[in-house]
Coordinates of C-alpha atoms (C1' of nucleotides) in Angstrom, one line a residue:
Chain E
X1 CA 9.5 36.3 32.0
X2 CA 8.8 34.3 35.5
X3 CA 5.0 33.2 34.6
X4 CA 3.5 30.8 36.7
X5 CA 2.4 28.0 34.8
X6 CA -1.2 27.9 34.6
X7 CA -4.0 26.0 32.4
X8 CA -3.7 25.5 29.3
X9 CA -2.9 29.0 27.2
X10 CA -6.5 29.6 25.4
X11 CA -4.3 30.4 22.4
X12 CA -3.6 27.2 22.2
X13 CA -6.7 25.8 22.5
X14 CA -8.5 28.4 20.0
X15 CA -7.5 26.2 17.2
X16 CA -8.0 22.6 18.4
X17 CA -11.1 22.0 16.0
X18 CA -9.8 24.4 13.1
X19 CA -6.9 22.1 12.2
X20 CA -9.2 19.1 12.4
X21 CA -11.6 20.9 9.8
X22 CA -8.7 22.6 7.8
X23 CA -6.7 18.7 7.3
X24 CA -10.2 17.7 6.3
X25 CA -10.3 20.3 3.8
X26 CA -7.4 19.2 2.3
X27 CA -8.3 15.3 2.4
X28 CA -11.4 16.6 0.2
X29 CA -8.9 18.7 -2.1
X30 CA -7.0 15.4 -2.8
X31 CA -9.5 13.4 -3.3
X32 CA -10.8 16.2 -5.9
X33 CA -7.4 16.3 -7.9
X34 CA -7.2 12.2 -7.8
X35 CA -10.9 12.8 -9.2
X36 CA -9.4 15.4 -12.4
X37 CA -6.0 14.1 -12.6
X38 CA -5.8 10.4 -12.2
X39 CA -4.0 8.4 -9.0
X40 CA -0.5 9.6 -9.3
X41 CA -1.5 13.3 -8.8
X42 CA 1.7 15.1 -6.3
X43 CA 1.7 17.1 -3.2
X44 CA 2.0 20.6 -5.4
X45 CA -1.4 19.2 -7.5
X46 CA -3.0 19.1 -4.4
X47 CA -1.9 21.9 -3.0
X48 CA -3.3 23.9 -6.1
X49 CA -6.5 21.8 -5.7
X50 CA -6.6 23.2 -2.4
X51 CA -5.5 26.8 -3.6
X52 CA -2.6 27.2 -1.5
X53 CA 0.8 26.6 -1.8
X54 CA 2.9 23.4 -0.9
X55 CA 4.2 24.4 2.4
X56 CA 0.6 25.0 3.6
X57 CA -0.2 21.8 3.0
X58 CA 3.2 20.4 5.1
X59 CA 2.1 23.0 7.9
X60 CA -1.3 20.0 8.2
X61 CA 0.6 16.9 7.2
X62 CA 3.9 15.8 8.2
X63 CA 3.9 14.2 5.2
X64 CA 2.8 12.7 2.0
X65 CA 2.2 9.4 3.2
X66 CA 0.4 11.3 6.0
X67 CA -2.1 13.3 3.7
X68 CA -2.4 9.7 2.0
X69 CA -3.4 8.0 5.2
X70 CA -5.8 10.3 6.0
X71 CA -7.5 9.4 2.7
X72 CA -7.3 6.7 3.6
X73 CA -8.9 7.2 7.0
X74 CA -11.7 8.7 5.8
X75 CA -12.5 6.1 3.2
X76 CA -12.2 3.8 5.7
X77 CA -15.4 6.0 7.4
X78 CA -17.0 5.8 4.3
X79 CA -17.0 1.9 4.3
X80 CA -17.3 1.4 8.0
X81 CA -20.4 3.9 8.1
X82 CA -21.9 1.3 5.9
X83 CA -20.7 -2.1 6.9
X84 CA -20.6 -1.6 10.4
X85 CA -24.6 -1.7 10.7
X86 CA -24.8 -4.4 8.2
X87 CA -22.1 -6.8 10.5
X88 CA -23.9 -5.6 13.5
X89 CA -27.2 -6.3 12.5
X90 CA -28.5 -9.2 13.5
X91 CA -31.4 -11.1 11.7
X92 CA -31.6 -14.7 9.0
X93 CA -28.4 -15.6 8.4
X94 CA -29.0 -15.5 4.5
X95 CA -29.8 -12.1 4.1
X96 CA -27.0 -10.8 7.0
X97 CA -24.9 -12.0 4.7
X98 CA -26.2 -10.4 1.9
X99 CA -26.4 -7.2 3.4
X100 CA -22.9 -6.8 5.0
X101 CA -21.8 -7.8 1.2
X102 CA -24.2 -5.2 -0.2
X103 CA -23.0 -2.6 2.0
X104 CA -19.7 -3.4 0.9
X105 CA -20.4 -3.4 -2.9
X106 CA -22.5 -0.1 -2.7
X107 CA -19.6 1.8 -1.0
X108 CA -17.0 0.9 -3.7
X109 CA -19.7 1.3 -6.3
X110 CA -20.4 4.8 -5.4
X111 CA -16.4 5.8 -4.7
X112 CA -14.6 4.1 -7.5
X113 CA -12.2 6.3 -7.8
X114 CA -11.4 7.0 -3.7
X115 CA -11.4 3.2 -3.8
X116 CA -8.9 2.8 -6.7
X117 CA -6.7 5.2 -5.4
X118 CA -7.0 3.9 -1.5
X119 CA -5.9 0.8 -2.3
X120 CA -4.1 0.4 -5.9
X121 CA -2.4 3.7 -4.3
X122 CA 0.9 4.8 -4.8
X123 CA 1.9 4.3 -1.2
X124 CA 5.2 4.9 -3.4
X125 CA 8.2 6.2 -1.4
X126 CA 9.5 5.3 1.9
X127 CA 8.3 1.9 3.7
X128 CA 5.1 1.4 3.8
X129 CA 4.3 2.9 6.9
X130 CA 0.8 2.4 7.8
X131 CA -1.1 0.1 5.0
X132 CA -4.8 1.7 5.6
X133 CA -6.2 -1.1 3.7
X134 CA -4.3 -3.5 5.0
X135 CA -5.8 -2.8 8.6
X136 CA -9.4 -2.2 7.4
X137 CA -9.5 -5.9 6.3
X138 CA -7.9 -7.2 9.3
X139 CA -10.4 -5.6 11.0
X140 CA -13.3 -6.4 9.1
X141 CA -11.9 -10.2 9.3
X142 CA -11.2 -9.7 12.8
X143 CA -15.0 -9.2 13.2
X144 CA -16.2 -11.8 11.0
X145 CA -13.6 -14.3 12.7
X146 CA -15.9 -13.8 16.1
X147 CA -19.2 -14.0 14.1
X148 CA -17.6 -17.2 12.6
X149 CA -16.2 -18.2 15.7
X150 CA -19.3 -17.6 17.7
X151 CA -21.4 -19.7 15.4
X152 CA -19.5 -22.9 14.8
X153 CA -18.8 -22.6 18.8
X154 CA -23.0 -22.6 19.1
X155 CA -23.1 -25.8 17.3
X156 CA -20.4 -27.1 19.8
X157 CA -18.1 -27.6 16.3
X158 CA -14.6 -26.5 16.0
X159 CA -13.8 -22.9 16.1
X160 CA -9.9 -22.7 15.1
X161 CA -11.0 -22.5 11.0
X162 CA -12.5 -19.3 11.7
X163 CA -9.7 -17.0 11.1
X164 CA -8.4 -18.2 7.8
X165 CA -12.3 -18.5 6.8
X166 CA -12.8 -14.4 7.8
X167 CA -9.8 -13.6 5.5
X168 CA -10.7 -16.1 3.1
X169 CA -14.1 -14.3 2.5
X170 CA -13.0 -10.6 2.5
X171 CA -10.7 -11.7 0.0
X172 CA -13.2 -13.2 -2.1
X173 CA -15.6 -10.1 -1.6
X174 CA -12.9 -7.6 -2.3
X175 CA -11.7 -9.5 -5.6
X176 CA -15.4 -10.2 -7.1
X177 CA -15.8 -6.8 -6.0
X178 CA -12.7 -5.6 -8.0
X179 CA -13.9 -7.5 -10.8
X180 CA -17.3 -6.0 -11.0
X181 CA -16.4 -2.4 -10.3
X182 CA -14.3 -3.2 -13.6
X183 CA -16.3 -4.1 -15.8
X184 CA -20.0 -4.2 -14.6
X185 CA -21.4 -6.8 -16.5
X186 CA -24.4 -7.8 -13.6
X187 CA -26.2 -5.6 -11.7
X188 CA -24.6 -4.9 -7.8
X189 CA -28.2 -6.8 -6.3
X190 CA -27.4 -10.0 -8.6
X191 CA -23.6 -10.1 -7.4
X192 CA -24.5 -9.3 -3.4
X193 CA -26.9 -12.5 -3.6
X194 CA -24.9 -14.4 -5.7
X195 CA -21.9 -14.1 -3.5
X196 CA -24.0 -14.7 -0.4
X197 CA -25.4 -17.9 -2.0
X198 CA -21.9 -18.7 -2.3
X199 CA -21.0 -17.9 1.5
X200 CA -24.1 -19.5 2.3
X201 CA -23.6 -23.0 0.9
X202 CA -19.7 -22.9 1.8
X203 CA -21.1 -22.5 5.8
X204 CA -23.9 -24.9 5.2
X205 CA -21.6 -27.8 3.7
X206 CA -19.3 -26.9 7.4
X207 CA -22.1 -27.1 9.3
X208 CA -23.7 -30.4 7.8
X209 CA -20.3 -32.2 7.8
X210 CA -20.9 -31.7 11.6
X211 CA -24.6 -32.6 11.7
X212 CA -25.9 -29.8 12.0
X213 CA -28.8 -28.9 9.4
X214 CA -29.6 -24.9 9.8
X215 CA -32.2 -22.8 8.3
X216 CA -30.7 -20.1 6.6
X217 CA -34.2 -18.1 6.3
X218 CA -34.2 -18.3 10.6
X219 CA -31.8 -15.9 12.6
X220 CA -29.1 -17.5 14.7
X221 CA -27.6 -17.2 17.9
X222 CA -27.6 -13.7 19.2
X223 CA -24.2 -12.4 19.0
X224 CA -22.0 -9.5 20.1
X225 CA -21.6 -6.2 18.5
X226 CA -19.1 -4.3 16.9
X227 CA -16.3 -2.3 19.2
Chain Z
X1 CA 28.2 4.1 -50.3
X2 CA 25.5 1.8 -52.4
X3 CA 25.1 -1.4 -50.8
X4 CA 22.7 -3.7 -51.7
X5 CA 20.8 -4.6 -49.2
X6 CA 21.0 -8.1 -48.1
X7 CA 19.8 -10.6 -45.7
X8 CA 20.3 -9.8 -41.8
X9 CA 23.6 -8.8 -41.4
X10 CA 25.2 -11.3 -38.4
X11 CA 26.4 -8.6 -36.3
X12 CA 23.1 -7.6 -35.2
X13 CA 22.3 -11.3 -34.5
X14 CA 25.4 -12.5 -32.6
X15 CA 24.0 -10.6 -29.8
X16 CA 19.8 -11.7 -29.6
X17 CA 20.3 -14.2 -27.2
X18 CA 22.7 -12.4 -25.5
X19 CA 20.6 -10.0 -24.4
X20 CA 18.0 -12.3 -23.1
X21 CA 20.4 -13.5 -21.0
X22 CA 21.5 -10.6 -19.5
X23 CA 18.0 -9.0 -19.0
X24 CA 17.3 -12.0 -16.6
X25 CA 20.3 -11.3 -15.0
X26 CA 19.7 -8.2 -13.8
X27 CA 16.5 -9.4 -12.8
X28 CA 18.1 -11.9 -10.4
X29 CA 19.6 -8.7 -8.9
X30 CA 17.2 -7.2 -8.8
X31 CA 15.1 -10.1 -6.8
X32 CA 18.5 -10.4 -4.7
X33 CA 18.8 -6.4 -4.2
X34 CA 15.0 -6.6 -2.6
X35 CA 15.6 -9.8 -0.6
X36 CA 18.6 -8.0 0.9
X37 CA 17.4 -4.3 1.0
X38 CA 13.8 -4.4 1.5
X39 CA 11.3 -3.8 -1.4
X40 CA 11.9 0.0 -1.8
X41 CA 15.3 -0.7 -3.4
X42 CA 16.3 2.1 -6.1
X43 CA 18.0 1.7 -10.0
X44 CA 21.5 2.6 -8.2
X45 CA 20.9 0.0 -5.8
X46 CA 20.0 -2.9 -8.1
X47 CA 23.3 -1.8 -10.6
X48 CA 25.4 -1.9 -7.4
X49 CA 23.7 -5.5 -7.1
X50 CA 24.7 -6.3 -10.3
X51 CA 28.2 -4.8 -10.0
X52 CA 27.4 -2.3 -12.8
X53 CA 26.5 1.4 -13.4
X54 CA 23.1 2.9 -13.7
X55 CA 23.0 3.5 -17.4
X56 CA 23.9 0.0 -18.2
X57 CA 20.4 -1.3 -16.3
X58 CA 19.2 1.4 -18.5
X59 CA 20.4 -0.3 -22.0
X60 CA 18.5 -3.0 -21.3
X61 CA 15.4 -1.5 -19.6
X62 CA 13.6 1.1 -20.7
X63 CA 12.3 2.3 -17.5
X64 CA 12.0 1.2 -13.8
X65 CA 8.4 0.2 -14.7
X66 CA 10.5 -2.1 -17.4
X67 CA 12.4 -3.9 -15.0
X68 CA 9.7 -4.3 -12.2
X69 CA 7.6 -5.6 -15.4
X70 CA 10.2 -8.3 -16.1
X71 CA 10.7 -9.5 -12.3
X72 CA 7.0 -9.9 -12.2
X73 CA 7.1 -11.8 -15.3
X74 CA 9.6 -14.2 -13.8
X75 CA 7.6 -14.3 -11.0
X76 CA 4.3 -15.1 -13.1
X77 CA 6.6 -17.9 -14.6
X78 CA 7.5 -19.3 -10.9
X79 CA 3.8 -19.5 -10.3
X80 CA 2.6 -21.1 -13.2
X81 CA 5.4 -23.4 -13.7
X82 CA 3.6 -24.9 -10.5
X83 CA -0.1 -23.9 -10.9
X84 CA -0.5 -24.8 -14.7
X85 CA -0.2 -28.9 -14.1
X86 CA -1.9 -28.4 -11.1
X87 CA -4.8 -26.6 -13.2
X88 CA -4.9 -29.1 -15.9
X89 CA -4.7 -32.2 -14.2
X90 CA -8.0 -34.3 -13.8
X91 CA -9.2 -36.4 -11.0
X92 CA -11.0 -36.3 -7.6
X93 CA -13.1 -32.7 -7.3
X94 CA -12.3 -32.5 -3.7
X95 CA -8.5 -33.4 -4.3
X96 CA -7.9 -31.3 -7.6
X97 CA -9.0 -28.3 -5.4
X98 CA -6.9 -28.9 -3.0
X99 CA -3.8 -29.5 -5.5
X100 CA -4.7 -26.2 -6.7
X101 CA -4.6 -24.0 -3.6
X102 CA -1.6 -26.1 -2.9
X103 CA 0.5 -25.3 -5.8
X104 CA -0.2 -21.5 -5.0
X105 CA 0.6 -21.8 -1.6
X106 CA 3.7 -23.4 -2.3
X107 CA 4.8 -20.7 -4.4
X108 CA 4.4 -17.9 -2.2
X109 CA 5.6 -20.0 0.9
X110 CA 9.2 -20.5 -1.3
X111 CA 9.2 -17.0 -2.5
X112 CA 7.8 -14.4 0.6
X113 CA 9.8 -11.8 -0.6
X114 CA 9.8 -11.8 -4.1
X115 CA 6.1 -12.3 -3.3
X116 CA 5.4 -9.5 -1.5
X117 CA 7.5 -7.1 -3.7
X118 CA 5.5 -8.1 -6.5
X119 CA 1.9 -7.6 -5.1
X120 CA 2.5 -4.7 -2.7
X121 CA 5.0 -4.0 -5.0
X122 CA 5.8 0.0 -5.3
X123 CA 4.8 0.3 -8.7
X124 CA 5.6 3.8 -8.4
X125 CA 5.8 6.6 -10.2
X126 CA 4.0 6.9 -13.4
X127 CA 1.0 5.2 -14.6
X128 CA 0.6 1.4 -13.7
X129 CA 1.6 0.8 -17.3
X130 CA 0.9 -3.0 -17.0
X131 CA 0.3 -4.1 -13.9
X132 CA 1.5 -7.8 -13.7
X133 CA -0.2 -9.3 -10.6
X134 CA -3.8 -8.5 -11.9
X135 CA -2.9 -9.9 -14.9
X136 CA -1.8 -12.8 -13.3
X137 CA -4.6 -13.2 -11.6
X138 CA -7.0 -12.7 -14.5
X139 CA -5.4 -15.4 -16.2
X140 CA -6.0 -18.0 -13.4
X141 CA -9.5 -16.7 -13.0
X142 CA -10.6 -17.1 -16.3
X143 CA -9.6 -20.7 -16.4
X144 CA -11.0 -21.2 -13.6
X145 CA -14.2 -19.8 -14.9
X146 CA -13.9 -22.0 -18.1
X147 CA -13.5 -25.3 -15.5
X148 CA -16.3 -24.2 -13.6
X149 CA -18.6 -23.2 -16.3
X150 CA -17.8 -26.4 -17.8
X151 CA -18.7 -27.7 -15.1
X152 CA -21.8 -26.5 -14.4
X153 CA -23.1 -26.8 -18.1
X154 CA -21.6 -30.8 -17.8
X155 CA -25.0 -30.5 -15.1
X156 CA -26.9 -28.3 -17.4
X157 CA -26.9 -25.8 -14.8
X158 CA -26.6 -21.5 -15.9
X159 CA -23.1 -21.4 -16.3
X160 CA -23.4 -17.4 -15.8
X161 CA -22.0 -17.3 -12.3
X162 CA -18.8 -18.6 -13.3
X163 CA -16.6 -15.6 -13.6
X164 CA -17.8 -13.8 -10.6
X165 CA -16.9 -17.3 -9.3
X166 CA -14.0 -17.6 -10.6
X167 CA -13.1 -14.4 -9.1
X168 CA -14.3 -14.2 -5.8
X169 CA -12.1 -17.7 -5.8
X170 CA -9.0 -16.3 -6.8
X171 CA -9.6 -13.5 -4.1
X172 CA -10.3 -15.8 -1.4
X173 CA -7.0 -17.6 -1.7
X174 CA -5.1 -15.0 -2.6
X175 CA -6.3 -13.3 0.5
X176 CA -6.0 -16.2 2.6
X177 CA -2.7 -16.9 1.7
X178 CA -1.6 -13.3 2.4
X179 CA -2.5 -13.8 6.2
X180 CA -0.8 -17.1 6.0
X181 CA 2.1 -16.0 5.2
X182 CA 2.4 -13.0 7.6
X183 CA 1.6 -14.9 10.5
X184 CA 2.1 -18.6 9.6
X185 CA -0.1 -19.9 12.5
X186 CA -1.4 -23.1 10.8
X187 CA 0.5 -25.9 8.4
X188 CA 0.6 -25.2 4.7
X189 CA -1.3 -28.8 4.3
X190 CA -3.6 -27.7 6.8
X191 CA -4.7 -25.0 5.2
X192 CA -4.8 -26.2 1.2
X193 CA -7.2 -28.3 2.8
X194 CA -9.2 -26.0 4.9
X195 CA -9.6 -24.1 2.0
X196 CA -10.6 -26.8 -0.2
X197 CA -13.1 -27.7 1.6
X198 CA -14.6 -24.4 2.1
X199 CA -14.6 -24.3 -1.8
X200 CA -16.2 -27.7 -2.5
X201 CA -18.8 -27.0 -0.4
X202 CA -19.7 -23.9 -2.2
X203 CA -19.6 -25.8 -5.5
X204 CA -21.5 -29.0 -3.3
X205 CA -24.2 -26.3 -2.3
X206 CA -24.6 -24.4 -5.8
X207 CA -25.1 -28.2 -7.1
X208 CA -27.7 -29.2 -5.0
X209 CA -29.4 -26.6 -5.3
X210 CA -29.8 -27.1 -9.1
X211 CA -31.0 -30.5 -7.4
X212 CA -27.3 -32.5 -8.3
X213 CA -25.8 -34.7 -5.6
X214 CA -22.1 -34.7 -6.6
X215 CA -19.5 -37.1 -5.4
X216 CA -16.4 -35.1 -4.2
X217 CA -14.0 -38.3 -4.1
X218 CA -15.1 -38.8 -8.2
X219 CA -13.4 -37.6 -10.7
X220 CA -16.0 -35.5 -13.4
X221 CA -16.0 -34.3 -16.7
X222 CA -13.3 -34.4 -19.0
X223 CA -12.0 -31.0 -19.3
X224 CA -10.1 -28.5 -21.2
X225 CA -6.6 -28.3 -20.8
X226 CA -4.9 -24.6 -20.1
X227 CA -4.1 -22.6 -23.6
Chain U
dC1 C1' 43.1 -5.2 -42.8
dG2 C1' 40.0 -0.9 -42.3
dG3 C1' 35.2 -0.1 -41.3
dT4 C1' 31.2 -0.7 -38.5
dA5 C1' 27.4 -2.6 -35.7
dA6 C1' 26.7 -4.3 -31.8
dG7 C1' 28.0 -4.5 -27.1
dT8 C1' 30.9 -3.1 -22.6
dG9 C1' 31.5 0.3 -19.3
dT10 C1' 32.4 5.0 -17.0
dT11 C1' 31.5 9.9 -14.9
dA12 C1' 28.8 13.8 -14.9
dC13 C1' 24.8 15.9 -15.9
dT14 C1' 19.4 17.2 -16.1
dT15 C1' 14.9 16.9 -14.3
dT16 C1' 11.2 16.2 -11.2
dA17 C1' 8.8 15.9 -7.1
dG18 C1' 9.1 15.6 -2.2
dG19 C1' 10.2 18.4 1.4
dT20 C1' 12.3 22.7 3.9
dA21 C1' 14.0 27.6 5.2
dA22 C1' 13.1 32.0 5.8
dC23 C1' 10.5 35.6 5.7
dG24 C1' 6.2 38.6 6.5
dG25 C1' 1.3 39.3 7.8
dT26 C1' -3.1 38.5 10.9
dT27 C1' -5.9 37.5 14.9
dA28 C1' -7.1 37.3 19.5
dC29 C1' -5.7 35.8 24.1
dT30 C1' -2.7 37.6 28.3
Chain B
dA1 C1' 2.4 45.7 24.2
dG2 C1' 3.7 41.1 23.7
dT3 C1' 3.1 36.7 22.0
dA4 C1' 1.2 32.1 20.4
dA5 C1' -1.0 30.4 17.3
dC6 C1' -2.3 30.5 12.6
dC7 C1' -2.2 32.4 7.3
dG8 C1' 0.6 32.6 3.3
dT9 C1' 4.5 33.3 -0.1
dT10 C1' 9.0 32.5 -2.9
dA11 C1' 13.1 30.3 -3.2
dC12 C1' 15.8 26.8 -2.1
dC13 C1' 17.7 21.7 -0.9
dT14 C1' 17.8 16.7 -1.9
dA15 C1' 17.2 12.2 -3.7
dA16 C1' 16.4 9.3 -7.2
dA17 C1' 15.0 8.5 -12.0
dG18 C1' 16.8 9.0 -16.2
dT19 C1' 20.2 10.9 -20.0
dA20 C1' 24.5 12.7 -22.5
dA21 C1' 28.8 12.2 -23.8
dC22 C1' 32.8 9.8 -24.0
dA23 C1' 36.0 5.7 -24.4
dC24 C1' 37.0 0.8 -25.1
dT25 C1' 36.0 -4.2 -27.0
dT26 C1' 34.6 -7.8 -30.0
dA27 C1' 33.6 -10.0 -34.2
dC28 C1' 31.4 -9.8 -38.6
dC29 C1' 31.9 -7.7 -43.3
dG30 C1' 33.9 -6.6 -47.5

DNA sequence: CGGTAAGTGTTACTTTAGGTAACGGTTACT
DNA sequence: AGTAACCGTTACCTAAAGTAACACTTACCG
C-alpha cells in the first residue's frame, strides 16, 4: 500500500470538466420544470426533469439552495453577457444610458420566467445563504457608483451622492422593469428611452445645480472598464 | 327539533371582536418570534411565542401563508399610517417629495426587522397566494401616478408616462432605502433629501422639456386626496 | 337548569419534501 | 487485478406544516 505520492491521479482529473457540464445539465433541467410547473417545483420535479433520480442530483449539488444558486449564477450570465457591454461601452451619454437600460429590459423580456423565479424565488428554507440577486445589483451599482463617481468628480463636483444614486437607479430600472414585464402596456424601446430621459434629466438637474451645462448627445469623459 | 329561525343568535356574536383581537395577537408574536429568532421562524416557534400550542395558531389562521398575510397587513398599516398624510398633503414640490421619501424611510428605519421579513420575507411553500409587499407597492405607485399625471396634464403635458413613472419611483426608493438600511453610511435627513432632489430634477427636466420652467419652492396644483 | 355554540387548550398523529444510506454496476487509469 | 472516480437505484430518515380527536370553559337560550 506504500505508494509514493505522485501528481495528481489522472482518475481524478478525467472528470474535472464532466461535472462542470453534468451540474449544467441539471441547471437547464430546473429551469425546464420551473418552465412546465410553475416556481415552487421540488428537488424530485427536477430530478425527473432531468430523468434521474433525487440522489443523482445531491451527488452535483450539496444542496437545494445550491442547485438554486446556480440558477441563479447562470441568470446572472445571461444578464451580465448583455449589460456588461452596454456599461462598458463608452459613447453620448444619452444613449449609454439607454443602452445599458435596454440591455437590461431585453434580458428579462426574453427570460420571464428564469427572472421570476431568480428573484421572486423560493430561497425558502434555511437562511438565506447567498442572495444571487442581491449581489448582482450590488454589483451592477457598484459599477454605476464609479461611472457616477467618475463623472461628477470630472466636473470637480461632489462625488459622495454616487452610491445611494447607483442603487437608487437599479432600483428604479428593476421596478419599471417589473412593472412592464407585468403587464406590457408600451413597447420595451418606448420604456428604455423613457427611463433614460428620466436618468438623463435627474443627472442634468445635478450637474446644472453645479454649473455645469452638458451635452447629452456628446460623449463624456473616457472612463474605466468593467473588472 | 323545529325552531323558528330567528335573528343572529348572541352566542355567535359575543365572540366577533374577540377574535380580532386575538388574530393580532398572535401576530405580535409572530413579529416578536422573528425579531428574536431570525426570519425563518416556524408555526411551533411562533405558538411557543405566544405561549400556546400549534393547533390553536391554526384556529385562527388558515395557513402559514395566512398569518404571514396578516403580519404584512399590519405592516402595510405601519407604513401607511405614515405615508398616507405624507401623500396627501399639499405644499412646496421640492418639500412634499422629500416628506414622502421621508415618511418611508422612517418606517423602515423603526421597523428593520419586521421590514426585512416582510419583503425578503420566506413566503414559502405554496403559491404566493397574495403577495402583500407588491401590493403595497402598487398602491403607492398608482397614487403616485395619479399626482404625477395630474400634474403633468395641470401643464397640458402627455400624462402617459406617469405609471412607468410612478414605478420606476417607487423602485428607486425602495431600493435605495434597502442599501440604507444595511449599511447606514449616510443620515436618514440626508438622504430623504438626496433623494428628493434627484426626483425633482427628473420631474424639473421632463418639464422643461415640454418647455415649463417650474418653481420647486411653490406649491402647485390642487390635488386629489388618497382613496 | 339542561342544552348548545362558541371558544379554550392539549397530545398524538399524518403528510410532504428535503435530504441520506446502502447497495450494485461501469469505465479507465495504475 | 485493483481502485478511484462516476452512474444509478430503492428505501429510508427527519423536520415542519397541518390535522384529528379529545377534554374543559363560558355564557346565551329556551
Amino acid at each position: 500500500m506504500a505508494r509514493t505520492v505522485k501528481g495528481p491521479d489522472a482518475r481524478r482529473e478525467r472528470w474535472k470538466g464532466h461535472r462542470e457540464q453534468r451540474r449544467a445539465e441539471f441547471v437547464e433541467a430546473t429551469i425546464a420544470a420551473v418552465a412546465r410547473k410553475g416556481p415552487d417545483v421540488g428537488m424530485e420535479d427536477v430530478a425527473a426533469e432531468a430523468g434521474v433520480s433525487k440522489p443523482v442530483l445531491y451527488r452535483h449539488f450539496t444542496d437545494k439552495s445550491d442547485l438554486y444558486l446556480a440558477v441563479g449564477q447562470k441568470a446572472t450570465e445571461l444578464l451580465m453577457d448583455r449589460m456588461g457591454p452596454a456599461l462598458a461601452a463608452d459613447g453620448p451619454i444619452r444613449e449609454r444610458i439607454r443602452r445599458i437600460v435596454d440591455a437590461y429590459l431585453s434580458v428579462i423580456e426574453d427570460n420571464p420566467n428564469l427572472y421570476r423565479f431568480v428573484v421572486k424565488g423560493s430561497f425558502v428554507d434555511r437562511p438565506v445563504e447567498k442572495d444571487v440577486v442581491q449581489e448582482d445589483k450590488d454589483l451592477i451599482a457598484s459599477t454605476l457608483a464609479r461611472i457616477l463617481g467618475d463623472y461628477l468628480r470630472a466636473f470637480d463636483m461632489d462625488s459622495g451622492g454616487a452610491e445611494p444614486w447607483a442603487h437608487a437607479l437599479v432600483g428604479m430600472v428593476q421596478n419599471a422593469g417589473d412593472w412592464w414585464l407585468d403587464r406590457q402596456t408600451m413597447s420595451r424601446e418606448n420604456l428604455s428611452d423613457y427611463l433614460a430621459t428620466i436618468i438623463w434629466h435627474a443627472i442634468d438637474g445635478l450637474l446644472r445645480s453645479g454649473g455645469i451645462q452638458a451635452d447629452p448627445e456628446r460623449p463624456l469623459t473616457p472612463l474605466r472598464l468593467v473588472d
